[in-house]
């Protein structure tokens, strides 16, 4: 059994991102306690879990209990897969119902008594304790360093436009499509979504109506070492003309929200409807589309009219005058 700690700012999207990646690996979510997920999956899921973006860490779940006393009792019996020295580190979640004060010391003493050495400054193994409705202890296997994502934020890229999504959100959109091989972004802008997809090893296809964006996205992709891309100057409402005889496994995109500059003179809602139609036509049957729309556009109704099925919808307030939904649809 594995555990996964998801991030708290878009928790439902984070859980569904994990679910999508587990489905690729043949595993599933076995339980949830606030931001702590129990995963019915083994080592074979690591490559898919390593793709995650809205996650803090994952590891091997060793014990779980209804109380601290029960946790300590079980800790005396179980096998601890500890390598070298260890340290106990506690995560007290907002829903924690137990008194975790002194728990690192108590659990540390139990594990020490089993023959392992403590090292508080440079441990080889981190034993993580999570307190929520129940208590859990596991071994951290992978930590998702925020610095990896921060380094790809818009202002760190050679071609900079302030229109980009946060890299974590871009990657989550890619993952929610369950893409294995390739992805299309028909409103690619500076290429933020394509960068994340390319770094996951997917072949990326992009479209933008502005020549400077096509050039800029290419500059950004190359800067991050992504070579397997096809970028086109063109209109997201005419994808079948841009890619004749091509059907895409997945689409992830963030269309313009309504400033005249990014809409290139088109009426917003008409652009969204026409682009949805075109995306539907070029998407494979069973393929997924992950897309952002401002909250005042009913993306669900418009997509369902075309035959899409809603798989997930997640709300995000960006600032006073912009709130949006991220949608995941299946054809
Ligand atoms: C919100 S931005 C996308 C940002 C992108 N996700 C990123 O991370 O950089 C929307 C982009 O859509 C482009 N655009 C607007 N109308 C378009 C159309 N009809 N077809 C293709 N691209 C269009 C704009 O030029 C703009 O670059």
Coordinates of C-alpha atoms and ligand atoms in Angstrom, one line a residue:
X1 CA 0.0 0.0 0.0
X2 CA 1.3 3.5 -0.9
X3 CA 0.3 6.9 0.5
X4 CA 0.1 10.2 -1.3
X5 CA -0.2 13.7 0.2
X6 CA -1.9 16.1 -2.3
X7 CA -1.7 19.9 -2.2
X8 CA -4.5 21.8 -0.5
X9 CA -5.3 24.7 -2.9
X10 CA -7.1 22.6 -5.6
X11 CA -7.8 19.5 -3.6
X12 CA -10.4 17.9 -5.9
X13 CA -8.4 18.5 -8.9
X14 CA -5.3 17.1 -7.1
X15 CA -7.2 13.9 -6.1
X16 CA -8.5 13.4 -9.7
X17 CA -5.0 14.0 -11.1
X18 CA -3.8 11.2 -8.8
X19 CA -6.8 9.0 -9.8
X20 CA -6.0 9.5 -13.5
X21 CA -2.3 8.6 -13.1
X22 CA -3.2 5.5 -11.0
X23 CA -5.6 4.4 -13.7
X24 CA -2.7 4.5 -16.2
X25 CA -0.8 2.3 -13.8
X26 CA -3.6 -0.1 -13.0
X27 CA -4.0 1.1 -9.4
X28 CA -6.7 3.0 -7.5
X29 CA -7.3 5.3 -4.6
X30 CA -8.3 3.1 -1.6
X31 CA -9.2 5.8 0.9
X32 CA -8.9 9.5 1.7
X33 CA -8.4 11.4 4.9
X34 CA -8.4 15.1 3.9
X35 CA -5.1 15.6 1.9
X36 CA -3.9 12.1 2.7
X37 CA -4.7 9.4 0.1
X38 CA -4.2 5.7 0.5
X39 CA -3.3 4.1 -2.8
X40 CA -3.9 0.6 -3.8
X41 CA -0.8 0.4 -6.0
X42 CA 2.8 -0.9 -5.8
X43 CA 6.2 0.0 -7.4
X44 CA 4.8 -0.4 -10.9
X45 CA 2.9 2.9 -10.3
X46 CA 6.0 5.0 -9.5
X47 CA 6.6 6.2 -13.1
X48 CA 3.0 7.4 -13.3
X49 CA 3.0 8.9 -9.8
X50 CA 6.3 10.7 -10.7
X51 CA 4.3 12.7 -13.3
X52 CA 2.1 14.3 -10.6
X53 CA 2.1 18.1 -10.1
X54 CA -0.6 18.9 -7.4
X55 CA 1.2 16.6 -4.9
X56 CA 3.5 17.1 -2.0
X57 CA 5.0 13.6 -1.7
X58 CA 4.3 9.9 -1.9
X59 CA 5.6 6.9 0.0
X60 CA 5.1 3.5 1.5
X61 CA 2.3 3.3 4.0
X62 CA 3.5 1.2 7.0
X63 CA 0.8 1.5 9.7
X64 CA -2.5 3.2 10.3
X65 CA -4.6 3.4 13.4
X66 CA -7.5 5.0 15.1
X67 CA -5.5 6.4 17.9
X68 CA -1.9 7.4 18.8
X69 CA -1.7 4.5 21.3
X70 CA -2.8 2.0 18.7
X71 CA -0.2 3.5 16.2
X72 CA 2.6 3.1 18.7
X73 CA 1.5 -0.5 19.5
X74 CA 1.4 -1.5 15.9
X75 CA 4.8 0.3 15.3
X76 CA 6.3 -2.2 17.8
X77 CA 5.3 -5.2 15.6
X78 CA 5.5 -4.1 11.9
X79 CA 8.6 -4.4 9.7
X80 CA 10.1 -0.9 9.1
X81 CA 11.6 -0.7 5.6
X82 CA 14.2 1.9 6.9
X83 CA 17.5 2.3 5.1
X84 CA 20.3 3.7 7.2
X85 CA 19.4 6.4 9.8
X86 CA 15.9 7.8 10.2
X87 CA 13.9 10.8 11.6
X88 CA 10.2 11.0 12.4
X89 CA 8.4 14.0 10.9
X90 CA 4.8 14.8 11.7
X91 CA 2.1 16.4 9.4
X92 CA -0.8 17.6 11.5
X93 CA -3.5 18.2 8.9
X94 CA -6.3 20.7 9.5
X95 CA -8.8 17.9 10.4
X96 CA -6.4 16.2 12.9
X97 CA -8.3 14.7 15.9
X98 CA -5.4 13.5 17.9
X99 CA -2.8 15.0 20.2
X100 CA 0.4 14.8 18.2
X101 CA 2.6 16.7 20.7
X102 CA 5.6 14.5 21.5
X103 CA 4.6 11.9 18.9
X104 CA 7.9 12.2 16.9
X105 CA 9.8 11.4 20.1
X106 CA 7.6 8.5 21.1
X107 CA 7.5 6.9 17.7
X108 CA 11.2 7.6 17.3
X109 CA 11.8 5.7 20.5
X110 CA 9.8 2.7 19.4
X111 CA 11.6 2.5 16.0
X112 CA 14.9 3.0 17.7
X113 CA 14.2 0.1 20.0
X114 CA 13.7 -2.0 16.9
X115 CA 17.4 -1.4 16.1
X116 CA 17.4 1.7 13.8
X117 CA 19.6 4.7 14.4
X118 CA 18.2 8.3 14.7
X119 CA 19.7 11.2 12.8
X120 CA 17.8 14.4 13.2
X121 CA 19.9 16.6 10.9
X122 CA 20.7 14.3 7.9
X123 CA 18.5 11.2 8.1
X124 CA 18.7 8.6 5.2
X125 CA 15.0 7.8 5.7
X126 CA 12.2 10.0 6.6
X127 CA 9.3 8.4 8.6
X128 CA 6.3 10.5 8.0
X129 CA 3.3 10.6 10.3
X130 CA 0.0 12.0 9.2
X131 CA -2.7 13.0 11.6
X132 CA -6.3 13.5 10.3
X133 CA -9.4 11.6 11.3
X134 CA -7.0 8.6 11.8
X135 CA -3.2 8.4 12.2
X136 CA -0.8 7.0 9.6
X137 CA 2.9 6.4 9.4
X138 CA 4.9 5.6 6.3
X139 CA 8.3 6.0 4.6
X140 CA 8.7 8.9 2.2
X141 CA 9.8 7.8 -1.2
X142 CA 9.4 10.9 -3.3
X143 CA 9.1 14.6 -2.5
X144 CA 7.9 16.9 -5.2
X145 CA 10.2 19.9 -4.8
X146 CA 8.2 23.2 -5.4
X147 CA 11.5 24.7 -6.8
X148 CA 11.2 22.4 -9.9
X149 CA 7.9 24.0 -10.8
X150 CA 8.8 27.5 -9.7
X151 CA 11.8 27.5 -12.0
X152 CA 9.4 27.2 -15.0
X153 CA 7.1 30.0 -14.0
X154 CA 6.4 32.5 -16.8
X155 CA 9.0 35.1 -15.8
X156 CA 11.8 32.5 -15.8
X157 CA 11.2 31.5 -19.5
X158 CA 13.2 33.1 -22.3
X159 CA 9.9 34.1 -24.0
X160 CA 7.8 35.8 -21.3
X161 CA 4.0 36.5 -21.4
X162 CA 2.0 37.0 -18.2
X163 CA -0.9 35.0 -19.6
X164 CA 0.5 31.6 -18.5
X165 CA -1.0 29.2 -16.0
X166 CA 1.1 28.1 -13.1
X167 CA 3.3 25.1 -14.2
X168 CA 1.7 22.9 -11.6
X169 CA -1.8 23.6 -13.0
X170 CA -0.6 23.2 -16.6
X171 CA 0.9 19.8 -15.7
X172 CA -2.3 18.8 -13.9
X173 CA -4.4 19.5 -17.0
X174 CA -2.1 17.3 -19.1
X175 CA -2.3 14.5 -16.5
X176 CA -6.1 14.7 -16.2
X177 CA -6.3 13.8 -19.9
X178 CA -4.4 10.6 -19.2
X179 CA -2.3 11.2 -22.2
X180 CA 0.4 8.5 -22.7
X181 CA 1.8 9.5 -26.1
X182 CA 0.8 13.0 -27.3
X183 CA -1.1 16.1 -26.6
X184 CA -2.5 19.1 -28.5
X185 CA -2.9 22.7 -27.2
X186 CA -4.8 24.7 -29.8
X187 CA -4.4 28.0 -27.8
X188 CA -0.8 27.4 -26.8
X189 CA 0.3 31.0 -26.1
X190 CA 3.8 30.9 -24.7
X191 CA 3.7 27.1 -24.6
X192 CA 3.3 26.6 -20.8
X193 CA 1.1 23.5 -21.1
X194 CA 3.2 22.0 -23.9
X195 CA 6.4 22.5 -21.8
X196 CA 5.0 20.4 -19.0
X197 CA 3.7 17.8 -21.4
X198 CA 7.0 17.7 -23.3
X199 CA 8.9 17.2 -20.0
X200 CA 6.8 14.2 -19.4
X201 CA 8.0 12.8 -22.7
X202 CA 4.9 13.4 -24.7
X203 CA 5.0 14.4 -28.3
X204 CA 3.4 17.9 -28.3
X205 CA 1.3 19.7 -30.9
X206 CA 0.5 23.4 -30.6
X207 CA -1.5 26.1 -32.4
X208 CA -1.7 29.9 -31.9
X209 CA -3.2 32.6 -34.1
X210 CA -0.3 35.0 -33.5
X211 CA 3.1 34.5 -35.2
X212 CA 5.0 35.9 -32.2
X213 CA 3.4 33.2 -30.0
X214 CA 4.4 30.4 -32.3
X215 CA 8.0 31.6 -32.3
X216 CA 7.9 32.3 -28.6
X217 CA 6.5 28.9 -27.7
X218 CA 9.2 27.2 -29.8
X219 CA 11.9 29.3 -28.0
X220 CA 10.5 28.1 -24.7
X221 CA 10.2 24.5 -25.6
X222 CA 13.8 24.4 -26.9
X223 CA 15.0 26.2 -23.8
X224 CA 13.7 23.3 -21.7
X225 CA 15.2 20.7 -24.0
X226 CA 11.9 19.6 -25.7
X227 CA 12.5 18.5 -29.2
X228 CA 9.5 16.4 -30.2
X229 CA 7.0 19.2 -31.2
X230 CA 4.9 20.4 -34.1
X231 CA 3.7 24.0 -33.8
X232 CA 1.4 25.7 -36.3
X233 CA 0.2 29.2 -36.9
X234 CA -3.5 29.0 -37.3
X235 CA -7.0 29.1 -35.8
X236 CA -8.2 26.8 -33.1
X237 CA -11.6 26.7 -34.7
X238 CA -10.1 25.1 -37.8
X239 CA -8.0 22.3 -36.4
X240 CA -9.1 19.7 -38.9
X241 CA -7.6 22.0 -41.7
X242 CA -4.4 22.4 -39.8
X243 CA -4.0 18.7 -39.1
X244 CA -5.7 16.8 -41.9
X245 CA -6.3 13.1 -41.2
X246 CA -4.9 13.4 -37.7
X247 CA -6.8 12.3 -34.5
X248 CA -5.3 13.3 -31.2
X249 CA -5.1 11.2 -28.1
X250 CA -5.6 14.2 -25.8
X251 CA -6.1 17.9 -25.7
X252 CA -5.3 20.3 -22.9
X253 CA -5.8 24.1 -23.3
X254 CA -6.3 27.5 -21.7
X255 CA -8.2 29.7 -24.2
X256 CA -8.1 33.5 -24.0
X257 CA -10.4 34.9 -21.3
X258 CA -11.7 38.1 -22.9
X259 CA -9.1 40.8 -23.4
X260 CA -9.3 42.1 -27.0
X261 CA -5.6 41.5 -27.4
X262 CA -5.7 37.8 -26.7
X263 CA -9.1 37.2 -28.5
X264 CA -7.7 38.6 -31.8
X265 CA -10.9 40.5 -32.4
X266 CA -13.3 37.5 -32.0
X267 CA -16.4 37.4 -29.8
X268 CA -15.4 35.3 -26.8
X269 CA -18.4 32.9 -26.5
X270 CA -18.5 32.2 -30.2
X271 CA -14.8 31.5 -30.2
X272 CA -15.2 29.0 -27.4
X273 CA -18.2 27.2 -29.1
X274 CA -16.4 27.0 -32.4
X275 CA -13.2 25.8 -30.9
X276 CA -15.0 23.2 -28.8
X277 CA -16.6 21.9 -32.0
X278 CA -13.3 21.7 -33.8
X279 CA -11.6 20.0 -30.8
X280 CA -14.3 17.4 -30.7
X281 CA -13.8 16.6 -34.4
X282 CA -10.0 16.1 -34.0
X283 CA -10.1 14.2 -30.7
X284 CA -10.0 10.4 -30.7
X285 CA -13.1 8.5 -29.4
X286 CA -12.5 7.9 -25.7
X287 CA -9.9 10.7 -25.7
X288 CA -10.0 13.5 -23.1
X289 CA -10.0 17.3 -23.2
X290 CA -8.9 19.4 -20.2
X291 CA -9.8 23.0 -20.6
X292 CA -10.2 26.2 -18.6
X293 CA -13.1 28.6 -19.1
X294 CA -14.1 31.7 -17.2
X295 CA -16.9 31.0 -14.7
X296 CA -19.5 33.0 -16.6
X297 CA -19.3 30.6 -19.6
X298 CA -21.2 27.3 -19.2
X299 CA -18.6 25.0 -20.6
X300 CA -20.4 21.9 -19.4
X301 CA -23.6 22.7 -21.3
X302 CA -21.8 23.7 -24.4
X303 CA -19.5 20.6 -24.5
X304 CA -22.4 18.2 -23.7
X305 CA -24.3 19.5 -26.7
X306 CA -21.5 18.3 -28.9
X307 CA -21.4 14.8 -27.3
X308 CA -18.7 15.3 -24.7
X309 CA -19.2 13.7 -21.3
X310 CA -18.1 15.7 -18.2
X311 CA -15.5 13.8 -16.1
X312 CA -14.5 16.5 -13.7
X313 CA -15.0 20.2 -13.0
X314 CA -12.8 22.3 -10.6
X315 CA -13.4 25.9 -9.5
X316 CA -10.5 28.4 -9.1
X317 CA -10.7 32.1 -8.1
X318 CA -7.8 33.8 -9.7
X319 CA -8.4 37.4 -8.6
X320 CA -11.3 39.8 -8.0
X321 CA -12.3 40.0 -11.6
X322 CA -11.4 36.4 -12.8
X323 CA -12.8 33.1 -11.6
X324 CA -12.7 30.1 -13.7
X325 CA -13.5 26.4 -14.0
X326 CA -11.1 23.7 -15.2
X327 CA -13.1 21.0 -17.0
X328 CA -12.2 17.5 -18.0
X329 CA -14.4 16.0 -20.8
X330 CA -14.3 12.7 -22.5
X331 CA -15.4 12.1 -26.1
Ligands
LIG1 C1 -4.5 32.4 -22.4 S1 -3.4 32.3 -23.7 C2 -2.7 30.7 -23.5 C3 -1.7 30.6 -22.5 C4 -0.9 29.3 -22.5 N1 -1.7 28.2 -21.9 C5 0.4 29.4 -21.8 O1 0.7 28.7 -20.8 O2 1.3 30.2 -22.3 C6 -4.4 32.2 -25.1 C7 -3.7 32.2 -26.5 O3 -4.7 31.9 -27.5 C8 -4.4 32.6 -28.7 N2 -5.5 32.7 -29.5 C9 -6.6 33.6 -29.5 N3 -7.5 33.3 -30.4 C10 -7.1 32.2 -31.0 C11 -7.6 31.4 -32.1 N4 -8.7 31.7 -32.7 N5 -6.9 30.3 -32.5 C12 -5.7 30.0 -31.9 N6 -5.1 30.7 -30.9 C13 -5.8 31.8 -30.5 C14 -3.8 34.0 -28.2 O4 -2.9 34.5 -29.1 C15 -3.1 33.5 -26.8 O5 -1.7 33.3 -27.1

